[in-house]
Protein backbone atom coordinates (compact mmCIF):
# COMPACT_ATOMS: atom_id res chain seq x y z
CA UNK A 1 0.00 0.00 0.00
CA UNK A 2 1.41 3.40 -0.84
CA UNK A 3 1.03 6.46 1.30
CA UNK A 4 -2.09 7.70 -0.48
CA UNK A 5 -3.81 4.36 0.03
CA UNK A 6 -2.83 4.24 3.63
CA UNK A 7 -4.19 7.68 4.40
CA UNK A 8 -7.32 7.00 2.41
CA UNK A 9 -8.01 3.85 4.36
CA UNK A 10 -8.81 6.06 7.37
CA UNK A 11 -12.38 6.92 6.44
CA UNK A 12 -13.49 9.64 8.81
CA UNK A 13 -17.04 9.84 7.49
CA UNK A 14 -17.67 6.17 8.12
CA UNK A 15 -16.22 6.49 11.61
CA UNK A 16 -18.34 9.52 12.47
CA UNK A 17 -21.50 7.84 11.24
CA UNK A 18 -20.77 4.82 13.44
CA UNK A 19 -20.21 7.10 16.42
CA UNK A 20 -23.52 8.88 15.79
CA UNK A 21 -25.29 5.52 15.78
CA UNK A 22 -24.12 4.45 19.25
CA UNK A 23 -26.91 3.99 21.83
CA UNK A 24 -25.13 3.79 25.17
CA UNK A 25 -21.75 4.45 26.78
CA UNK A 26 -20.66 0.81 26.39
CA UNK A 27 -21.20 1.16 22.64
CA UNK A 28 -19.10 4.31 22.62
CA UNK A 29 -16.27 2.68 24.59
CA UNK A 30 -16.31 -0.39 22.35
CA UNK A 31 -16.18 1.75 19.25
CA UNK A 32 -13.29 3.74 20.72
CA UNK A 33 -11.23 0.52 20.97
CA UNK A 34 -12.26 -0.48 17.47
CA UNK A 35 -11.54 2.89 15.82
CA UNK A 36 -8.45 4.18 17.61
CA UNK A 37 -7.41 1.40 20.03
CA UNK A 38 -4.17 -0.65 19.92
CA UNK A 39 -5.55 -3.09 17.33
CA UNK A 40 -7.31 -0.50 15.19
CA UNK A 41 -6.65 0.28 11.57
CA UNK A 42 -5.16 3.67 12.45
CA UNK A 43 -2.73 2.01 14.89
CA UNK A 44 -1.54 -0.26 12.09
CA UNK A 45 -1.13 2.71 9.76
CA UNK A 46 0.92 4.48 12.41
CA UNK A 47 3.25 1.48 12.78
CA UNK A 48 3.63 1.37 8.99
CA UNK A 49 4.84 4.98 8.76
CA UNK A 50 8.44 4.05 9.48
CA UNK A 51 8.62 1.94 6.31
CA UNK A 52 7.39 4.72 4.04
CA UNK A 53 9.62 6.88 1.88
CA UNK A 54 10.79 9.95 3.74
CA UNK A 55 8.67 12.43 1.82
CA UNK A 56 5.49 10.43 2.55
CA UNK A 57 6.07 10.11 6.32
CA UNK A 58 4.82 13.62 7.31
CA UNK A 59 1.77 13.37 5.03
CA UNK A 60 0.59 10.10 6.50
CA UNK A 61 1.62 11.19 10.01
CA UNK A 62 -0.60 14.25 9.69
CA UNK A 63 -3.51 12.17 8.38
CA UNK A 64 -3.19 9.75 11.34
CA UNK A 65 -3.16 12.59 13.80
CA UNK A 66 -6.13 14.34 12.23
CA UNK A 67 -8.18 11.14 12.15
CA UNK A 68 -7.35 10.18 15.72
CA UNK A 69 -8.17 13.62 17.09
CA UNK A 70 -11.43 13.94 15.17
CA UNK A 71 -12.59 10.47 16.19
CA UNK A 72 -11.59 10.94 19.83
CA UNK A 73 -13.42 14.30 20.04
CA UNK A 74 -16.52 12.85 18.40
CA UNK A 75 -16.49 9.91 20.84
CA UNK A 76 -16.15 12.27 23.82
CA UNK A 77 -19.01 14.48 22.82
CA UNK A 78 -21.25 11.51 21.99
CA UNK A 79 -20.50 10.05 25.41
CA UNK A 80 -21.46 13.28 27.21
CA UNK A 81 -24.57 13.55 25.10
CA UNK A 82 -25.67 10.04 26.09
CA UNK A 83 -24.97 10.77 29.76
CA UNK A 84 -26.96 14.02 29.64
CA UNK A 85 -29.91 12.26 28.04
CA UNK A 86 -29.82 9.57 30.74
CA UNK A 87 -29.79 12.21 33.49
CA UNK A 88 -32.69 14.10 31.93
CA UNK A 89 -34.75 10.90 31.85
CA UNK A 90 -34.37 10.53 35.63
CA UNK A 91 -36.70 13.47 36.25
CA UNK A 92 -36.21 16.90 37.77
CA UNK A 93 -33.01 17.54 39.70
CA UNK A 94 -33.15 18.50 43.37
CA UNK A 95 -30.77 21.27 44.41
CA UNK A 96 -29.27 20.45 47.79
CA UNK A 97 -27.03 23.52 47.88
CA UNK A 98 -27.40 25.36 51.18
CA UNK A 99 -27.99 28.69 49.69
CA UNK A 100 -27.86 32.36 50.31
CA UNK A 101 -31.02 32.80 48.27
CA UNK A 102 -32.43 35.65 50.24
CA UNK A 103 -31.87 33.90 53.58
CA UNK A 104 -30.08 35.70 56.39
CA UNK A 105 -26.95 34.16 57.86
CA UNK A 106 -26.79 33.48 61.57
CA UNK A 107 -24.00 34.75 63.78
CA UNK A 108 -22.53 34.28 67.24
CA UNK A 109 -24.47 35.42 70.30
CA UNK A 110 -23.35 38.77 71.71
CA UNK A 111 -22.06 37.05 74.87
CA UNK A 112 -20.00 34.59 72.82
CA UNK A 113 -18.64 37.46 70.74
CA UNK A 114 -17.69 39.37 73.91
CA UNK A 115 -16.12 36.29 75.49
CA UNK A 116 -13.98 35.78 72.39
CA UNK A 117 -12.91 39.44 72.31
CA UNK A 118 -11.84 39.18 75.95
CA UNK A 119 -10.00 35.91 75.25
CA UNK A 120 -8.21 37.53 72.31
CA UNK A 121 -6.91 40.36 74.50
CA UNK A 122 -5.41 37.94 77.04
CA UNK A 123 -4.17 35.44 74.47
CA UNK A 124 -2.23 38.35 72.94
CA UNK A 125 -0.68 38.91 76.40
CA UNK A 126 0.46 35.25 76.43
CA UNK A 127 -2.38 33.66 78.42
CA UNK A 128 -3.91 30.25 77.71
CA UNK A 129 -7.64 29.54 77.83
CA UNK A 130 -8.86 26.84 80.28
CA UNK A 131 -12.32 25.49 81.06
CA UNK A 132 -13.88 23.57 83.91
CA UNK A 133 -17.17 21.86 84.80
CA UNK A 134 -20.33 23.83 85.60
CA UNK A 135 -21.37 21.23 88.19
CA UNK A 136 -18.68 21.48 90.85
CA UNK A 137 -17.80 19.89 94.16
CA UNK A 138 -17.55 21.83 97.39
CA UNK A 139 -13.77 21.51 97.45
CA UNK A 140 -13.19 23.33 94.17
CA UNK A 141 -16.01 25.88 94.45
CA UNK A 142 -15.36 26.79 98.10
CA UNK A 143 -12.97 24.93 100.34
CA UNK A 144 -9.78 25.05 98.28
CA UNK A 145 -10.51 28.74 97.71
CA UNK A 146 -10.25 29.33 101.44
CA UNK A 147 -13.97 29.24 102.23
CA UNK A 148 -13.99 26.57 104.96
CA UNK A 149 -17.38 25.01 105.87
CA UNK A 150 -19.46 27.54 107.74
CA UNK A 151 -17.27 30.47 106.64
CA UNK A 152 -19.42 33.62 106.48
CA UNK A 153 -18.06 34.48 103.01
CA UNK A 154 -20.00 31.52 101.63
CA UNK A 155 -23.09 33.66 102.18
CA UNK A 156 -21.71 36.15 99.61
CA UNK A 157 -22.54 33.58 96.96
CA UNK A 158 -26.11 32.28 96.99
CA UNK A 159 -25.64 28.72 95.90
CA UNK A 160 -27.70 26.22 93.94
CA UNK A 161 -27.10 22.73 95.32
CA UNK A 162 -27.36 19.62 93.18
CA UNK A 163 -28.95 16.53 94.77
CA UNK A 164 -25.98 14.25 94.33
CA UNK A 165 -23.71 12.55 96.85
CA UNK A 166 -23.51 13.98 100.37
CA UNK A 167 -25.93 16.85 101.10
CA UNK A 168 -24.63 20.27 99.97
CA UNK A 169 -21.45 18.80 98.47
CA UNK A 170 -22.27 19.26 94.77
CA UNK A 171 -23.13 22.70 93.46
CA UNK A 172 -23.70 24.63 90.27
CA UNK A 173 -20.49 26.65 90.34
CA UNK A 174 -21.12 30.12 91.71
CA UNK A 175 -18.04 31.58 90.00
CA UNK A 176 -15.23 30.62 87.62
CA UNK A 177 -12.65 30.67 90.44
CA UNK A 178 -12.85 26.84 90.93
CA UNK A 179 -11.21 26.54 87.51
CA UNK A 180 -8.16 28.29 89.05
CA UNK A 181 -7.92 25.39 91.49
CA UNK A 182 -8.31 22.83 88.71
CA UNK A 183 -5.59 24.48 86.62
CA UNK A 184 -3.18 24.71 89.57
CA UNK A 185 -3.89 21.09 90.57
CA UNK A 186 -2.94 19.82 87.13
CA UNK A 187 -0.21 22.17 85.95
CA UNK A 188 3.01 23.37 87.56
CA UNK A 189 3.87 27.11 87.45
CA UNK A 190 4.46 29.27 85.51
CA UNK A 191 0.72 29.55 84.88
CA UNK A 192 -0.88 32.29 82.83
CA UNK A 193 -4.47 31.26 82.17
CA UNK A 194 -7.90 32.74 81.64
CA UNK A 195 -11.03 30.74 82.36
CA UNK A 196 -14.30 31.90 80.84
CA UNK A 197 -17.64 30.21 81.45
CA UNK A 198 -21.19 30.10 82.74
CA UNK A 199 -21.92 30.47 86.45
CA UNK A 200 -25.06 30.23 88.62
CA UNK A 201 -26.40 32.19 91.58
CA UNK A 202 -29.53 31.46 93.57
CA UNK A 203 -30.72 35.03 93.73
CA UNK A 204 -33.86 36.88 92.76
CA UNK A 205 -33.69 38.15 89.18
CA UNK A 206 -33.32 41.91 88.88
CA UNK A 207 -32.45 44.24 86.00
CA UNK A 208 -28.75 43.66 86.74
CA UNK A 209 -28.76 40.15 88.22
CA UNK A 210 -29.64 36.88 86.59
CA UNK A 211 -29.40 33.42 88.15
CA UNK A 212 -27.24 32.37 85.20
CA UNK A 213 -24.52 34.54 83.72
CA UNK A 214 -20.91 34.39 82.55
CA UNK A 215 -17.58 35.26 84.10
CA UNK A 216 -14.01 35.36 82.95
CA UNK A 217 -11.31 34.49 85.44
CA UNK A 218 -7.59 35.18 85.16
CA UNK A 219 -4.67 33.57 86.96
CA UNK A 220 -0.93 34.28 86.86
CA UNK A 221 1.44 32.22 89.02
CA UNK A 222 5.22 32.45 88.80
CA UNK A 223 8.27 33.40 90.84
CA UNK A 224 8.30 37.02 91.97
CA UNK A 225 4.82 38.11 90.83
CA UNK A 226 3.72 41.28 92.64
CA UNK A 227 0.68 43.48 93.08
CA UNK A 228 2.37 45.82 90.59
CA UNK A 229 2.11 43.09 87.94
CA UNK A 230 -1.61 42.79 88.69
CA UNK A 231 -2.11 46.55 88.35
CA UNK A 232 -0.08 46.64 85.12
CA UNK A 233 -1.97 43.70 83.65
CA UNK A 234 -5.35 45.24 84.47
CA UNK A 235 -4.29 48.50 82.82
CA UNK A 236 -2.98 46.64 79.75
CA UNK A 237 -6.31 44.84 79.52
CA UNK A 238 -8.26 48.09 80.00
CA UNK A 239 -6.40 49.84 77.21
CA UNK A 240 -6.66 46.87 74.85
CA UNK A 241 -10.38 46.35 75.44
CA UNK A 242 -11.76 49.85 76.05
CA UNK A 243 -9.18 51.87 74.14
CA UNK A 244 -6.47 54.41 74.83
CA UNK A 245 -7.35 56.93 77.56
CA UNK A 246 -9.52 54.67 79.74
CA UNK A 247 -7.85 54.28 83.16
CA UNK A 248 -8.10 51.34 85.57
CA UNK A 249 -8.09 51.40 89.36
CA UNK A 250 -7.88 48.87 92.18
CA UNK A 251 -9.70 49.63 95.45
CA UNK A 252 -9.43 47.65 98.70
CA UNK A 253 -11.92 44.79 98.89
CA UNK A 254 -12.33 41.34 100.36
CA UNK A 255 -12.31 37.83 98.90
CA UNK A 256 -11.30 34.76 100.92
CA UNK A 257 -8.93 33.49 98.20
CA UNK A 258 -6.91 36.68 97.68
CA UNK A 259 -4.81 38.74 100.05
CA UNK A 260 -4.78 41.64 99.54
CA UNK A 261 -8.02 41.80 97.56
CA UNK A 262 -9.17 44.54 95.26
CA UNK A 263 -12.13 45.78 93.32
CA UNK A 264 -11.22 46.48 89.70
CA UNK A 265 -12.85 49.41 87.94
CA UNK A 266 -12.33 51.60 84.88
CA UNK A 267 -12.85 55.29 84.28
CA UNK A 268 -16.20 55.69 82.54
CA UNK A 269 -15.53 55.46 78.79
CA UNK A 270 -18.72 57.48 78.11
CA UNK A 271 -17.96 60.64 80.09
CA UNK A 272 -14.19 60.19 80.40
CA UNK A 273 -14.58 60.10 84.18
CA UNK A 274 -16.61 63.29 84.40
CA UNK A 275 -19.82 61.60 85.56
CA UNK A 276 -22.86 60.53 83.56
CA UNK A 277 -25.89 58.22 83.79
CA UNK A 278 -23.92 55.10 82.77
CA UNK A 279 -21.49 55.47 85.69
CA UNK A 280 -24.16 56.78 88.12
CA UNK A 281 -22.28 60.10 88.13
CA UNK A 282 -19.24 58.58 89.85
CA UNK A 283 -16.90 58.68 86.86
CA UNK A 284 -16.00 55.01 87.46
CA UNK A 285 -17.45 51.63 86.51
CA UNK A 286 -16.77 48.60 88.71
CA UNK A 287 -16.09 45.49 86.68
CA UNK A 288 -14.95 42.77 89.08
CA UNK A 289 -12.62 41.47 91.73
CA UNK A 290 -8.90 40.81 91.82
CA UNK A 291 -6.04 40.27 94.21
CA UNK A 292 -2.89 38.36 95.13
CA UNK A 293 -3.59 34.64 95.43
CA UNK A 294 -3.77 33.82 99.16
CA UNK A 295 -0.82 31.60 100.28
CA UNK A 296 -3.36 29.15 101.79
CA UNK A 297 -4.82 28.59 98.31
CA UNK A 298 -1.36 27.80 96.93
CA UNK A 299 -0.80 25.31 99.79
CA UNK A 300 -4.18 23.69 99.02
CA UNK A 301 -3.03 22.86 95.48
CA UNK A 302 0.50 21.84 96.44
CA UNK A 303 2.33 24.98 95.26
CA UNK A 304 4.97 26.34 97.63
CA UNK A 305 4.01 29.94 98.56
CA UNK A 306 7.62 30.60 99.61
CA UNK A 307 8.71 30.00 96.02
CA UNK A 308 5.73 31.16 93.98
CA UNK A 309 3.24 34.00 94.11
CA UNK A 310 0.52 35.17 91.80
CA UNK A 311 -2.51 37.26 91.12
CA UNK A 312 -6.07 36.47 90.06
CA UNK A 313 -9.03 38.41 88.80
CA UNK A 314 -12.60 37.68 87.80
CA UNK A 315 -15.40 39.66 86.26
CA UNK A 316 -18.80 39.31 84.69
CA UNK A 317 -18.99 39.07 80.90
CA UNK A 318 -22.57 40.40 80.50
CA UNK A 319 -21.49 43.60 82.19
CA UNK A 320 -19.26 44.54 79.22
CA UNK A 321 -21.94 44.71 76.51
CA UNK A 322 -24.46 46.06 79.05
CA UNK A 323 -22.17 49.05 79.50
CA UNK A 324 -21.06 49.26 75.88
CA UNK A 325 -24.52 49.05 74.28
CA UNK A 326 -26.79 49.93 77.21
CA UNK A 327 -28.46 46.50 77.19
CA UNK A 328 -31.03 46.23 80.02
CA UNK A 329 -32.22 44.09 81.75
CA UNK A 330 -29.59 41.32 81.88
CA UNK A 331 -32.21 38.67 81.05
CA UNK A 332 -32.35 40.14 77.51
CA UNK A 333 -29.24 38.04 76.78
CA UNK A 334 -31.07 34.82 77.63
CA UNK A 335 -34.50 35.47 76.12
CA UNK A 336 -33.45 34.38 72.62
CA UNK A 337 -35.55 37.13 71.08
CA UNK A 338 -34.41 37.31 67.48
CA UNK A 339 -35.16 41.06 67.33
CA UNK A 340 -32.49 41.60 69.99
CA UNK A 341 -30.03 38.97 68.77
CA UNK A 342 -29.89 40.17 65.19
CA UNK A 343 -28.83 43.67 66.18
CA UNK A 344 -25.36 42.55 67.27
N1 LIG B 1 -14.99 34.84 92.18
C1 LIG B 1 -15.32 36.19 92.54
C2 LIG B 1 -16.84 36.37 92.47
O1 LIG B 1 -17.47 35.72 91.70
C3 LIG B 1 -14.65 37.19 91.63
C4 LIG B 1 -13.19 37.24 91.84
C5 LIG B 1 -12.65 38.10 92.76
C6 LIG B 1 -12.34 36.40 91.16
C7 LIG B 1 -11.31 38.17 93.00
C8 LIG B 1 -10.97 36.44 91.39
C9 LIG B 1 -10.49 37.35 92.31
O2 LIG B 1 -10.12 35.67 90.74
O3 LIG B 1 -9.13 37.41 92.50
O4 LIG B 1 -17.37 37.20 93.14
PDB file of N, CA and C and ligand atoms in Angstrom, residues 157 174-175 177 180 201 215 217-218 255 257-258 289-291 312-314, ligand 1:
ATOM      1  N   UNK A 157     -22.203  34.238  98.217  1.00  0.00           N
ATOM      2  CA  UNK A 157     -22.539  33.580  96.956  1.00  0.00           C
ATOM      3  C   UNK A 157     -23.716  32.645  97.176  1.00  0.00           C
ATOM      4  N   UNK A 174     -20.619  28.762  91.490  1.00  0.00           N
ATOM      5  CA  UNK A 174     -21.115  30.125  91.712  1.00  0.00           C
ATOM      6  C   UNK A 174     -20.169  31.161  91.101  1.00  0.00           C
ATOM      7  N   UNK A 175     -19.019  30.695  90.644  1.00  0.00           N
ATOM      8  CA  UNK A 175     -18.043  31.584  89.997  1.00  0.00           C
ATOM      9  C   UNK A 175     -17.076  30.743  89.185  1.00  0.00           C
ATOM     10  N   UNK A 177     -13.873  30.876  89.647  1.00  0.00           N
ATOM     11  CA  UNK A 177     -12.650  30.666  90.440  1.00  0.00           C
ATOM     12  C   UNK A 177     -12.294  29.183  90.669  1.00  0.00           C
ATOM     13  N   UNK A 180      -9.528  27.978  88.585  1.00  0.00           N
ATOM     14  CA  UNK A 180      -8.161  28.292  89.050  1.00  0.00           C
ATOM     15  C   UNK A 180      -7.574  27.086  89.775  1.00  0.00           C
ATOM     16  N   UNK A 201     -26.168  31.649  90.238  1.00  0.00           N
ATOM     17  CA  UNK A 201     -26.402  32.191  91.581  1.00  0.00           C
ATOM     18  C   UNK A 201     -27.885  32.085  91.910  1.00  0.00           C
ATOM     19  N   UNK A 215     -18.742  34.553  83.544  1.00  0.00           N
ATOM     20  CA  UNK A 215     -17.584  35.261  84.102  1.00  0.00           C
ATOM     21  C   UNK A 215     -16.341  34.897  83.310  1.00  0.00           C
ATOM     22  N   UNK A 217     -12.255  34.535  84.329  1.00  0.00           N
ATOM     23  CA  UNK A 217     -11.311  34.491  85.440  1.00  0.00           C
ATOM     24  C   UNK A 217      -9.905  34.587  84.858  1.00  0.00           C
ATOM     25  N   UNK A 218      -8.981  35.164  85.610  1.00  0.00           N
ATOM     26  CA  UNK A 218      -7.593  35.180  85.159  1.00  0.00           C
ATOM     27  C   UNK A 218      -6.696  34.714  86.287  1.00  0.00           C
ATOM     28  N   UNK A 255     -11.947  39.163  99.389  1.00  0.00           N
ATOM     29  CA  UNK A 255     -12.312  37.831  98.899  1.00  0.00           C
ATOM     30  C   UNK A 255     -11.481  36.847  99.702  1.00  0.00           C
ATOM     31  N   UNK A 257     -10.033  34.169  98.909  1.00  0.00           N
ATOM     32  CA  UNK A 257      -8.931  33.493  98.203  1.00  0.00           C
ATOM     33  C   UNK A 257      -7.844  34.447  97.727  1.00  0.00           C
ATOM     34  N   UNK A 258      -7.965  35.739  98.044  1.00  0.00           N
ATOM     35  CA  UNK A 258      -6.906  36.683  97.676  1.00  0.00           C
ATOM     36  C   UNK A 258      -6.544  37.532  98.885  1.00  0.00           C
ATOM     37  N   UNK A 289     -13.541  41.601  90.615  1.00  0.00           N
ATOM     38  CA  UNK A 289     -12.620  41.473  91.729  1.00  0.00           C
ATOM     39  C   UNK A 289     -11.250  41.024  91.262  1.00  0.00           C
ATOM     40  N   UNK A 290     -10.265  41.216  92.154  1.00  0.00           N
ATOM     41  CA  UNK A 290      -8.901  40.812  91.823  1.00  0.00           C
ATOM     42  C   UNK A 290      -8.109  40.722  93.118  1.00  0.00           C
ATOM     43  N   UNK A 291      -6.878  40.293  93.021  1.00  0.00           N
ATOM     44  CA  UNK A 291      -6.040  40.267  94.209  1.00  0.00           C
ATOM     45  C   UNK A 291      -4.860  39.330  94.046  1.00  0.00           C
ATOM     46  N   UNK A 312      -4.876  37.004  90.729  1.00  0.00           N
ATOM     47  CA  UNK A 312      -6.070  36.475  90.061  1.00  0.00           C
ATOM     48  C   UNK A 312      -7.058  37.618  89.903  1.00  0.00           C
ATOM     49  N   UNK A 313      -7.949  37.432  88.966  1.00  0.00           N
ATOM     50  CA  UNK A 313      -9.029  38.408  88.804  1.00  0.00           C
ATOM     51  C   UNK A 313     -10.232  37.693  88.208  1.00  0.00           C
ATOM     52  N   UNK A 314     -11.406  38.298  88.381  1.00  0.00           N
ATOM     53  CA  UNK A 314     -12.596  37.683  87.797  1.00  0.00           C
ATOM     54  C   UNK A 314     -13.659  38.738  87.612  1.00  0.00           C
TER      55      UNK A 314
HETATM   56  N1  LIG B   1     -14.988  34.845  92.183  1.00  0.00           N
HETATM   57  C1  LIG B   1     -15.324  36.195  92.539  1.00  0.00           C
HETATM   58  C2  LIG B   1     -16.837  36.368  92.465  1.00  0.00           C
HETATM   59  O1  LIG B   1     -17.470  35.717  91.705  1.00  0.00           O
HETATM   60  C3  LIG B   1     -14.653  37.190  91.629  1.00  0.00           C
HETATM   61  C4  LIG B   1     -13.190  37.237  91.844  1.00  0.00           C
HETATM   62  C5  LIG B   1     -12.652  38.099  92.759  1.00  0.00           C
HETATM   63  C6  LIG B   1     -12.337  36.396  91.158  1.00  0.00           C
HETATM   64  C7  LIG B   1     -11.305  38.174  92.996  1.00  0.00           C
HETATM   65  C8  LIG B   1     -10.971  36.442  91.387  1.00  0.00           C
HETATM   66  C9  LIG B   1     -10.485  37.348  92.307  1.00  0.00           C
HETATM   67  O2  LIG B   1     -10.116  35.671  90.745  1.00  0.00           O
HETATM   68  O3  LIG B   1      -9.134  37.409  92.500  1.00  0.00           O
HETATM   69  O4  LIG B   1     -17.367  37.197  93.143  1.00  0.00           O
END
